[in-house]
Short mmCIF file of C-alpha atoms in Angstrom, two decimals:
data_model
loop_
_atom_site.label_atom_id
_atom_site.label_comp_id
_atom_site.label_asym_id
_atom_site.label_seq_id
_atom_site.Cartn_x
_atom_site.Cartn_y
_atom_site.Cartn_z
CA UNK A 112 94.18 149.00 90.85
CA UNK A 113 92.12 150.69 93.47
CA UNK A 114 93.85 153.56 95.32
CA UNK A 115 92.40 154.24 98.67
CA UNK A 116 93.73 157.61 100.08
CA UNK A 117 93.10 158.24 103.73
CA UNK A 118 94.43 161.63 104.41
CA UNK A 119 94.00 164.88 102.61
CA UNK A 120 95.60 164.82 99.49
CA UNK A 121 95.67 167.58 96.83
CA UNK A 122 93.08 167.22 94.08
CA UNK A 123 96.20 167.68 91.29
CA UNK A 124 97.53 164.58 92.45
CA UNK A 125 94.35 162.39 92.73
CA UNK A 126 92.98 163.47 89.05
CA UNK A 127 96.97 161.77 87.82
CA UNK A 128 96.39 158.48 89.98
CA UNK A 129 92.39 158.28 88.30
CA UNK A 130 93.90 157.44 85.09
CA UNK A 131 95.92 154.62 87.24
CA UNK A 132 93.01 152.99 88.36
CA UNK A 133 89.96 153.66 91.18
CA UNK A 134 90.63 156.22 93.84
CA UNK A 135 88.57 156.96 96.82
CA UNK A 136 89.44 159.81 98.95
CA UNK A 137 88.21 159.18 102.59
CA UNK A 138 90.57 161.68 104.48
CA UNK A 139 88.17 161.95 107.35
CA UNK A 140 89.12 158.27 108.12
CA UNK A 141 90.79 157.66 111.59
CA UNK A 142 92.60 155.04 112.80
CA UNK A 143 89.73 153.16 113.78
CA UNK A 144 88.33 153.34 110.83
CA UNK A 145 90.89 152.18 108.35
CA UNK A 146 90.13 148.91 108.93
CA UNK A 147 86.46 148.71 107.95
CA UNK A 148 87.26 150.92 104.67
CA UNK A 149 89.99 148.77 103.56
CA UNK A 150 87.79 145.81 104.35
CA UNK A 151 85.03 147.49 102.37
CA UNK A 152 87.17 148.86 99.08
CA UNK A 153 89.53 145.94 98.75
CA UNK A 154 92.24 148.59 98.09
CA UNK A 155 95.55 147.31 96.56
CA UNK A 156 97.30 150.81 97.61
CA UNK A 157 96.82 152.79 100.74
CA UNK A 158 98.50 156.18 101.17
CA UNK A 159 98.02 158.00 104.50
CA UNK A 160 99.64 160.98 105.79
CA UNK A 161 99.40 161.24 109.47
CA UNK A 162 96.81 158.50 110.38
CA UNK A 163 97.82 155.21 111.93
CA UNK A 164 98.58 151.99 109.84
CA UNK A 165 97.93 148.86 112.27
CA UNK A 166 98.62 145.14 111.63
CA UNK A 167 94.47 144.79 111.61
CA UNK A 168 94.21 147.91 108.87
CA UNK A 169 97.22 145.93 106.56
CA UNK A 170 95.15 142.36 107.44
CA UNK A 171 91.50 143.71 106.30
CA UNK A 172 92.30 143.97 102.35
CA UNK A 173 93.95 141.05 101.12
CA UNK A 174 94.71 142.77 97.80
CA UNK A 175 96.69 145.44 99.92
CA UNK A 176 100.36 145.30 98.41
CA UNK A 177 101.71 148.92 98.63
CA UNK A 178 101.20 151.25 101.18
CA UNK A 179 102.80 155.06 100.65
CA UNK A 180 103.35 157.57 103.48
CA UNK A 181 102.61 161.27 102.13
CA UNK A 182 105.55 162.22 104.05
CA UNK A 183 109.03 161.26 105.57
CA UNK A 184 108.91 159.59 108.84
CA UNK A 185 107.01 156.07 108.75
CA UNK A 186 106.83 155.52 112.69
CA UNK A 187 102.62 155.30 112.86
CA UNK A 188 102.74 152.02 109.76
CA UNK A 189 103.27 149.17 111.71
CA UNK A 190 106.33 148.28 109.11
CA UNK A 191 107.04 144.74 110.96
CA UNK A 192 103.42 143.42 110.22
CA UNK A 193 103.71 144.27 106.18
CA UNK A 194 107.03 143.16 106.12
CA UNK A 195 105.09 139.93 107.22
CA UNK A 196 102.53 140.14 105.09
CA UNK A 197 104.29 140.96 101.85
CA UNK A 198 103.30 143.94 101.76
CA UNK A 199 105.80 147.06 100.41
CA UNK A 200 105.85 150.36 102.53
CA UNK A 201 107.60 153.68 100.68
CA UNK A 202 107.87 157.12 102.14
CA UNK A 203 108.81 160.75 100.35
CA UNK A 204 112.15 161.48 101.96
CA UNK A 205 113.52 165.25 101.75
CA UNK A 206 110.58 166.26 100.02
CA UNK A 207 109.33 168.47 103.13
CA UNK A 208 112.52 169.28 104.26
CA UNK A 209 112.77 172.95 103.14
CA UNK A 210 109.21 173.57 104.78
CA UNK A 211 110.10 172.01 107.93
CA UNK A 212 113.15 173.52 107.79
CA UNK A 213 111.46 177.45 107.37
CA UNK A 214 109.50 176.54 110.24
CA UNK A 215 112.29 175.63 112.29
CA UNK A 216 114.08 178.92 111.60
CA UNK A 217 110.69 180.95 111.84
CA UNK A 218 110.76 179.53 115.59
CA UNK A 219 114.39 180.60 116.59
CA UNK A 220 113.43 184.23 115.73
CA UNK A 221 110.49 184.27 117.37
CA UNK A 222 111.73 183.20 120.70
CA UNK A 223 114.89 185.23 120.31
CA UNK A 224 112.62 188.60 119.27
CA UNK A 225 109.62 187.50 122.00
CA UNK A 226 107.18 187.74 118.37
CA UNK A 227 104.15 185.51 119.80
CA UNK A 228 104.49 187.45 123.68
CA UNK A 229 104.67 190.84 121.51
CA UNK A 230 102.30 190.30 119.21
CA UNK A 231 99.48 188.98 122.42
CA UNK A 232 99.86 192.50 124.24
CA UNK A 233 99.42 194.35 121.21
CA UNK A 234 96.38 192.40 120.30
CA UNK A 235 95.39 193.51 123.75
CA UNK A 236 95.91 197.42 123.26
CA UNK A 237 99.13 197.29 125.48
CA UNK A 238 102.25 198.77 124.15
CA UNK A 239 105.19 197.25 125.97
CA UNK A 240 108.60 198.56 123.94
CA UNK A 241 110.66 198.23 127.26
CA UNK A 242 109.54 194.69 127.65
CA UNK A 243 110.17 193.58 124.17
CA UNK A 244 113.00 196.27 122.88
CA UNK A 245 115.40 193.59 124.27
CA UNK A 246 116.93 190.62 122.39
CA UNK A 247 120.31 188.93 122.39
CA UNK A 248 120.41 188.75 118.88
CA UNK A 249 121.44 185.57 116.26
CA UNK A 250 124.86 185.89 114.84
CA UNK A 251 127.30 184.47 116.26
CA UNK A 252 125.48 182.40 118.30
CA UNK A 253 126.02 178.32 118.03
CA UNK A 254 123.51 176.29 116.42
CA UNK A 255 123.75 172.28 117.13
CA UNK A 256 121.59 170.09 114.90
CA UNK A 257 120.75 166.88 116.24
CA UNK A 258 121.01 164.67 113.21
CA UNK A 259 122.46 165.80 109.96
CA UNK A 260 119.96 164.38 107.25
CA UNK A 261 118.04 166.53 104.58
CA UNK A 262 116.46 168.70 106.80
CA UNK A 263 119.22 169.40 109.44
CA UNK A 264 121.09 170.58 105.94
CA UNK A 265 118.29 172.99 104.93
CA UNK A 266 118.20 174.26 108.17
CA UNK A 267 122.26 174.96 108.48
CA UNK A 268 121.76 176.64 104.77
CA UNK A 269 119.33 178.99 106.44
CA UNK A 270 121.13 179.35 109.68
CA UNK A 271 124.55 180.56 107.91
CA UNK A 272 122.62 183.54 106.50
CA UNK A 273 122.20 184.55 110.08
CA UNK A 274 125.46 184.34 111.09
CA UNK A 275 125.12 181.39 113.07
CA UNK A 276 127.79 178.64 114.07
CA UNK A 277 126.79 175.32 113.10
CA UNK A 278 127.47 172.12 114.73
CA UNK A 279 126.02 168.64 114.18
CA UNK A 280 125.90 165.31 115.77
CA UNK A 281 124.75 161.75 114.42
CA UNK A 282 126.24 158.32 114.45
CA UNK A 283 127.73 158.17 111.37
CA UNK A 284 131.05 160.07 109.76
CA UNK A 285 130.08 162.94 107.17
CA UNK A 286 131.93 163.65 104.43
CA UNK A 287 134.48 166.58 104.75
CA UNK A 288 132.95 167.96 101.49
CA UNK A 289 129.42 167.66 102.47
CA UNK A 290 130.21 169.73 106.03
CA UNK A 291 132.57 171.76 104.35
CA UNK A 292 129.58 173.29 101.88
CA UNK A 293 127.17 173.55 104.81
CA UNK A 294 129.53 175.21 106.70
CA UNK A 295 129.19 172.77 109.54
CA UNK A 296 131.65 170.95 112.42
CA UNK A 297 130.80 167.59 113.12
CA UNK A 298 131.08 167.17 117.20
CA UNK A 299 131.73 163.53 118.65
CA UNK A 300 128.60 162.55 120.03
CA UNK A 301 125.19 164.28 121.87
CA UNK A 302 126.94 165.30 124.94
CA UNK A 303 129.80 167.47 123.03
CA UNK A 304 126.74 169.00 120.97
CA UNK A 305 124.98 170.11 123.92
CA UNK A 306 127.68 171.71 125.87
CA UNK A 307 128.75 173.86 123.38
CA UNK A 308 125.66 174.93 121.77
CA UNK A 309 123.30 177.73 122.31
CA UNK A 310 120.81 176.65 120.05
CA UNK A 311 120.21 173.00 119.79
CA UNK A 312 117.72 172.23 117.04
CA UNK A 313 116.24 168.34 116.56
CA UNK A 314 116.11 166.17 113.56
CA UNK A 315 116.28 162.43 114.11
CA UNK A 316 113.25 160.10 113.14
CA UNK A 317 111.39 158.47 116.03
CA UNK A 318 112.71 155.05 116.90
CA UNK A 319 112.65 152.90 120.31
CA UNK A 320 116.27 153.80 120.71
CA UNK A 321 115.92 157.49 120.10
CA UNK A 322 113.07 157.70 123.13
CA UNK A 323 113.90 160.18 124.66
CA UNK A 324 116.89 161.26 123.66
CA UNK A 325 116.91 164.15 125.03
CA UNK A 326 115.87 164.01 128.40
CA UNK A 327 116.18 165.62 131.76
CA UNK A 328 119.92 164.58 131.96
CA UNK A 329 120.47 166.31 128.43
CA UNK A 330 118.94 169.38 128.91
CA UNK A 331 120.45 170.10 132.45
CA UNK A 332 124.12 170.47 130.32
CA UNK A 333 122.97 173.35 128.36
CA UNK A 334 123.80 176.59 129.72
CA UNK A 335 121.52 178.98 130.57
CA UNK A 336 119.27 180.71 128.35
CA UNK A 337 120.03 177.92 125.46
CA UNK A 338 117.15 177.14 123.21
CA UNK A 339 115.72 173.82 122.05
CA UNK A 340 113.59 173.51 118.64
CA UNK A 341 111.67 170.56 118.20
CA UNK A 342 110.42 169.68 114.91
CA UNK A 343 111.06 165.71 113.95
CA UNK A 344 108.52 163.18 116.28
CA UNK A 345 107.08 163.35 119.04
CA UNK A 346 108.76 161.43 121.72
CA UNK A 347 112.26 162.29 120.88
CA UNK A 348 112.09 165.09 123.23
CA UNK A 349 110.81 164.38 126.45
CA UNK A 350 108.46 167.21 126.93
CA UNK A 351 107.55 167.43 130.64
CA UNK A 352 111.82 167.58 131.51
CA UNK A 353 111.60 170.45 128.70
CA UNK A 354 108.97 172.19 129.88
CA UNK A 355 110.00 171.64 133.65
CA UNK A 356 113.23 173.30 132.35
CA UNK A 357 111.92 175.99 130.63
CA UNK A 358 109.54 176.78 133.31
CA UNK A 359 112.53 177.09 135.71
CA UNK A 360 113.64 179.81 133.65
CA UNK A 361 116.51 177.73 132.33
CA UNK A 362 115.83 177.48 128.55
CA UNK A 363 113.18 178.57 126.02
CA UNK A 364 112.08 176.16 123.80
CA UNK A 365 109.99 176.09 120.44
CA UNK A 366 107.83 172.53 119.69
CA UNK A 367 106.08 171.61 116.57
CA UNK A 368 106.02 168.17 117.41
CA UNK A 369 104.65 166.50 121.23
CA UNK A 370 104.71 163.01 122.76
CA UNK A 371 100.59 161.75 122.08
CA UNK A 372 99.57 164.71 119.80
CA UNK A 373 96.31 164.30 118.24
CA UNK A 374 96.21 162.45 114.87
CA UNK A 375 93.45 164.55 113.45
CA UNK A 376 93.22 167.81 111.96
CA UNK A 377 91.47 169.71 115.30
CA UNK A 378 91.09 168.26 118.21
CA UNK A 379 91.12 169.61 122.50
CA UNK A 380 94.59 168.76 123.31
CA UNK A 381 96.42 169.81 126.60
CA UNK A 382 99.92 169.83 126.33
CA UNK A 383 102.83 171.21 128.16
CA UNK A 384 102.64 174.90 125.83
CA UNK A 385 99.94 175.68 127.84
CA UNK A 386 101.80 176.00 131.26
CA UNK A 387 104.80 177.81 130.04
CA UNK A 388 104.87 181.49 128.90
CA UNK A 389 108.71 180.56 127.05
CA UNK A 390 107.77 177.87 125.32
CA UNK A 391 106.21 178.39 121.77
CA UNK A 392 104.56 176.04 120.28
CA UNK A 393 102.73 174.88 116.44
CA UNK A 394 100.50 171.71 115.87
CA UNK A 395 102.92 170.15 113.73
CA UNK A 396 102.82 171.85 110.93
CA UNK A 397 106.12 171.78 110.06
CA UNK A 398 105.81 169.83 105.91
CA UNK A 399 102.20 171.76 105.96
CA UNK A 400 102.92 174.67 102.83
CA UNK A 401 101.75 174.57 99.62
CA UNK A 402 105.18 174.05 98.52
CA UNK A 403 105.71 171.13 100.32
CA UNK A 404 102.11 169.51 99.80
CA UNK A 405 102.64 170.05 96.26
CA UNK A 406 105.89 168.01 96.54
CA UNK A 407 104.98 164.75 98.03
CA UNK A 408 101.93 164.85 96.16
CA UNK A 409 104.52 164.36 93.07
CA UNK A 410 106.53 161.82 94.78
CA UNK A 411 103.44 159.59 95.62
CA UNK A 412 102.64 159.63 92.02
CA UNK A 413 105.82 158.77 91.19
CA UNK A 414 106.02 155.99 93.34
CA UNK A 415 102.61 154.66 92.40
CA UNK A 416 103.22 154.83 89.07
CA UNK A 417 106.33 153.02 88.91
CA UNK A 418 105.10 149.98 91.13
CA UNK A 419 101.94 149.87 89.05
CA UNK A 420 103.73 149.90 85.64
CA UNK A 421 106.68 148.13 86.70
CA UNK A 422 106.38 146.45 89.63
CA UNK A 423 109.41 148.92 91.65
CA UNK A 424 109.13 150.57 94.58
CA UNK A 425 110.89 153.81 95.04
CA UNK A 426 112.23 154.43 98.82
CA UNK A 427 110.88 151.37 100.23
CA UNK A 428 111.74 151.09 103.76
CA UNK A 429 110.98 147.37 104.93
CA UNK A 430 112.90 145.72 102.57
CA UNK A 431 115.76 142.97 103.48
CA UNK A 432 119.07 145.26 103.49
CA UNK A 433 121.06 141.33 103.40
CA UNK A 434 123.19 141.38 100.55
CA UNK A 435 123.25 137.94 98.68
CA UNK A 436 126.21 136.00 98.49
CA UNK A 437 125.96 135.01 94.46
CA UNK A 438 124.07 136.25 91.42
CA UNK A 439 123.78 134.65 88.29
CA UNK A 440 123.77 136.72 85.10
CA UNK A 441 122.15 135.12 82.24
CA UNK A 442 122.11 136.58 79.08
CA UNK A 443 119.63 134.59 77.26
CA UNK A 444 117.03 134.89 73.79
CA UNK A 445 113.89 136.85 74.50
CA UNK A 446 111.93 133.56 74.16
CA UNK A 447 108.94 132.45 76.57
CA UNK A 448 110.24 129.34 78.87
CA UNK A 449 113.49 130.65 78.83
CA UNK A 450 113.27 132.31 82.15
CA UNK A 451 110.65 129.45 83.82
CA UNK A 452 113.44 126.89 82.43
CA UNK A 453 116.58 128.86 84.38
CA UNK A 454 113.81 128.66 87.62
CA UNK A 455 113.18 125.31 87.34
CA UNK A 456 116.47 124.03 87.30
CA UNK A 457 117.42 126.19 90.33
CA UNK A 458 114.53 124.92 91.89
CA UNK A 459 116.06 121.54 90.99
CA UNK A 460 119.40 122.37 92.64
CA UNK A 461 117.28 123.63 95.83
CA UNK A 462 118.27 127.28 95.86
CA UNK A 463 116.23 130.16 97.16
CA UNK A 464 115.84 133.13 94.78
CA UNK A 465 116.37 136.36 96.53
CA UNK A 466 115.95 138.58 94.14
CA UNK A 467 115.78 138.56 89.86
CA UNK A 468 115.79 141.33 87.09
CA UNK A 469 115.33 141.07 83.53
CA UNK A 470 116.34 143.67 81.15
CA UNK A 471 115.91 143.42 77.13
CA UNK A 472 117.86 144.73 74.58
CA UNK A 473 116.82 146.97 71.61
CA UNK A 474 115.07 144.84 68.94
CA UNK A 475 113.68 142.90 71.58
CA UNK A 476 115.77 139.41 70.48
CA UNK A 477 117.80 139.08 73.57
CA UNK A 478 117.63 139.97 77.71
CA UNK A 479 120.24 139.66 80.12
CA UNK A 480 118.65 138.41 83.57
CA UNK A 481 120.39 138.71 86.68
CA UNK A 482 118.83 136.41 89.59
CA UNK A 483 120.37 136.60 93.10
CA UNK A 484 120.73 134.13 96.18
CA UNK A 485 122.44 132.71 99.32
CA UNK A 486 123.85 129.36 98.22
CA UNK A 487 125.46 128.45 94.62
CA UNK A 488 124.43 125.59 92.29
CA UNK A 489 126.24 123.33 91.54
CA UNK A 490 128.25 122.75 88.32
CA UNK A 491 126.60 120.82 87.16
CA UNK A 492 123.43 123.04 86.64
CA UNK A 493 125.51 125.92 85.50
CA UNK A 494 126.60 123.34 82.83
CA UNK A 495 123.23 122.69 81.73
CA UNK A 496 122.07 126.30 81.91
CA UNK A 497 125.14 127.01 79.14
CA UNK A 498 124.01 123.64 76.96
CA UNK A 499 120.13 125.43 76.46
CA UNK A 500 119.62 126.25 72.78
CA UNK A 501 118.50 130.10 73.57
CA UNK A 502 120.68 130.53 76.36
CA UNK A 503 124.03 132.61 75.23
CA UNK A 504 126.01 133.08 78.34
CA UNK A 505 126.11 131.94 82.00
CA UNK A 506 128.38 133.77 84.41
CA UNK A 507 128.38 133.14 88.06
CA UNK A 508 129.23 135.84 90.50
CA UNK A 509 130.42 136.03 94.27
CA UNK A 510 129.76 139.31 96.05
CA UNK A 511 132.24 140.53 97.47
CA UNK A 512 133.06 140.51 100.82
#
């Protein structure tokens, strides 16, 4: 298999995937360019970090079947088009989350102590204690997390050891015993988050519905000197109502992420941190330590490995979540036909195969296949499935509903 990666990518993990296969490591690639060099290499995988995945890039390399996203969110693959195409796409969920969640922290103290404003006039020979000698100080102060998922949790870890209160919204129910060991209240919905919060901190993947989710409306029910962090995807936020707000004098704020932030590693980019002196700002850099790098570069492995050796795909996320309404388990003799024959006769009977395993015993003499799908055969078939020489048992299954 040939490997194209079009990001930077640690040198650790390419040596491991050479001994897959071909790699070629184009991380200047933009965009634009994908395209052509998928076109060109014929790559079967493509794993990308920040860089955009179009429906032309997944259409120039008909070998393409896997494409791996050095990283959590999966917003810039266009997912729809290699659903369409066949074609898997896997992230590294959680694997970034301490990093992003360090980062998130690191920004709450620095607006709360004035660091980057400090740090300026001393860089300038001015000594300003009076200025910066004042700060309200963490603990005891509310923290709302917007979203709950692996890095909300590292962040409400980090948070208790400052004292702070921790709320958290999202739309689904959290276990008791899973708030209970984060020391966290789960609030009803956004609203309740926001008016009780001093410190409302955002982790919720880009989607169409989550545009904007917080938005002029939102922020205008925080009270007064509240602070927003920002470090999930851009567009979430809206960032001209945020910095509108905290140019008013209303909020501080602390971004790592922005609404049509360059997808390069340098690049001019104005954006609202420039007008606003409380607003502090990093080029999302949020997954970008060591640590964190060193992580994903593992989990890509992993998952390359596994769909190379054995065809699965760990943390796909365009795969059909419709559960089938039958499987058939089959435990049959480890015998070539056998499994073509079990095909053919559904095939026969007209029913779609959804999904099939095959597992075989030790010794290798027997395998128990388990085949799934919408509509049932008849009995007729099951009948002649149990009357085959090297089949041993046929059980038919319902899921439940």
């Amino acid at each position: 298999m040939l490997v194209l990666i079009a990001d930077k990518f640690p040198s650790s993990g390419r040596d491991v995937l050479a001994r897959l296969g071909e790699v070629v490591y184009r991380p200047e690639l933009s965009a634009e360019q994908l395209p052509a060099a998928l076109g060109e290499t014929k790559a079967d995988i493509l794993v990308v970090r920040s860089t955009v995945v179009s429906e032309t890039a997944l259409a120039a390399s008909p070998p393409l079947s896997l494409v791996v996203r050095a990283g959590a969110g999966t917003n810039t693959i266009d997912t729809a088009a290699a659903s369409r195409r066949g074609i898997f796409v896997a992230n590294c969920p959680g694997k970034n989350a301490i990093a992003v969640a360090e980062l998130t922290m690191g920004l709450i103290l620095a607006l709360d102590r004035r660091i980057v404003d400090a740090t300026l006039e001393l860089r300038h020979g001015t000594w300003n204690k009076s200025k910066y000698g004042k700060a309200r100080g963490l603990k005891g102060q509310t923290l709302g997390l917007v979203g709950f998922g692996q890095i909300a949790r590292e962040v409400a870890v980090r948070a208790r050891a400052f004292g702070l209160k921790i709320l958290c919204c999202t739309h689904h129910p959290i276990a008791p015993d899973v708030l209970e060991a984060h020391g966290a209240v789960q609030v009803p919905d956004l609203g309740a988050l926001l008016d009780a919060s001093d410190i409302v901190s955002v982790h919720v993947p880009y989607t169409k519905a989550n545009h904007h989710l917080i938005g002029a409306d939102q922020l205008a029910r925080l009270r007064p000197g509240s602070t927003v962090i920002h470090t999930s995807r851009g567009g979430v936020v809206d960032d001209k109502a945020l910095a509108e707000a905290v140019r008013s004098g209303r909020l501080r704020a602390g971004l790592d992420v922005f609404e049509g932030e360059p997808a390069g590693g340098q690049a001019d980019f104005k954006n609202v941190s420039g007008e606003v002196g409380d607003l502090y700002a990093t080029p999302h850099i949020g997954a970008s330590t060591e640590q964190a790098e060193s992580a994903i570069s593992d989990e890509v492995v992993r998952i390359i490995e596994s769909f190379v050796a054995r065809g699965i795909v760990h943390h796909a996320v365009n795969l059909n979540e419709r559960v089938a309404r039958y499987s058939l388990v089959v435990r049959h003799l480890d015998r070539v036909g056998v499994l073509a024959g079990i095909l053919m006769a559904l095939r026969e009977e007209r029913v779609n195969v959804q999904g099939m395993s095959n597992t075989i015993f030790a010794g290798g003499e027997a395998a128990c296949a388990t085949i799934t799908f919408e509509q049932a055969p008849s009995d007729e078939c099951l009948q002649r499935l149990r009357d085959h020489e090297a089949i041993l048992a046929v059980e038919l299954r319902a899921a439940r509903a």
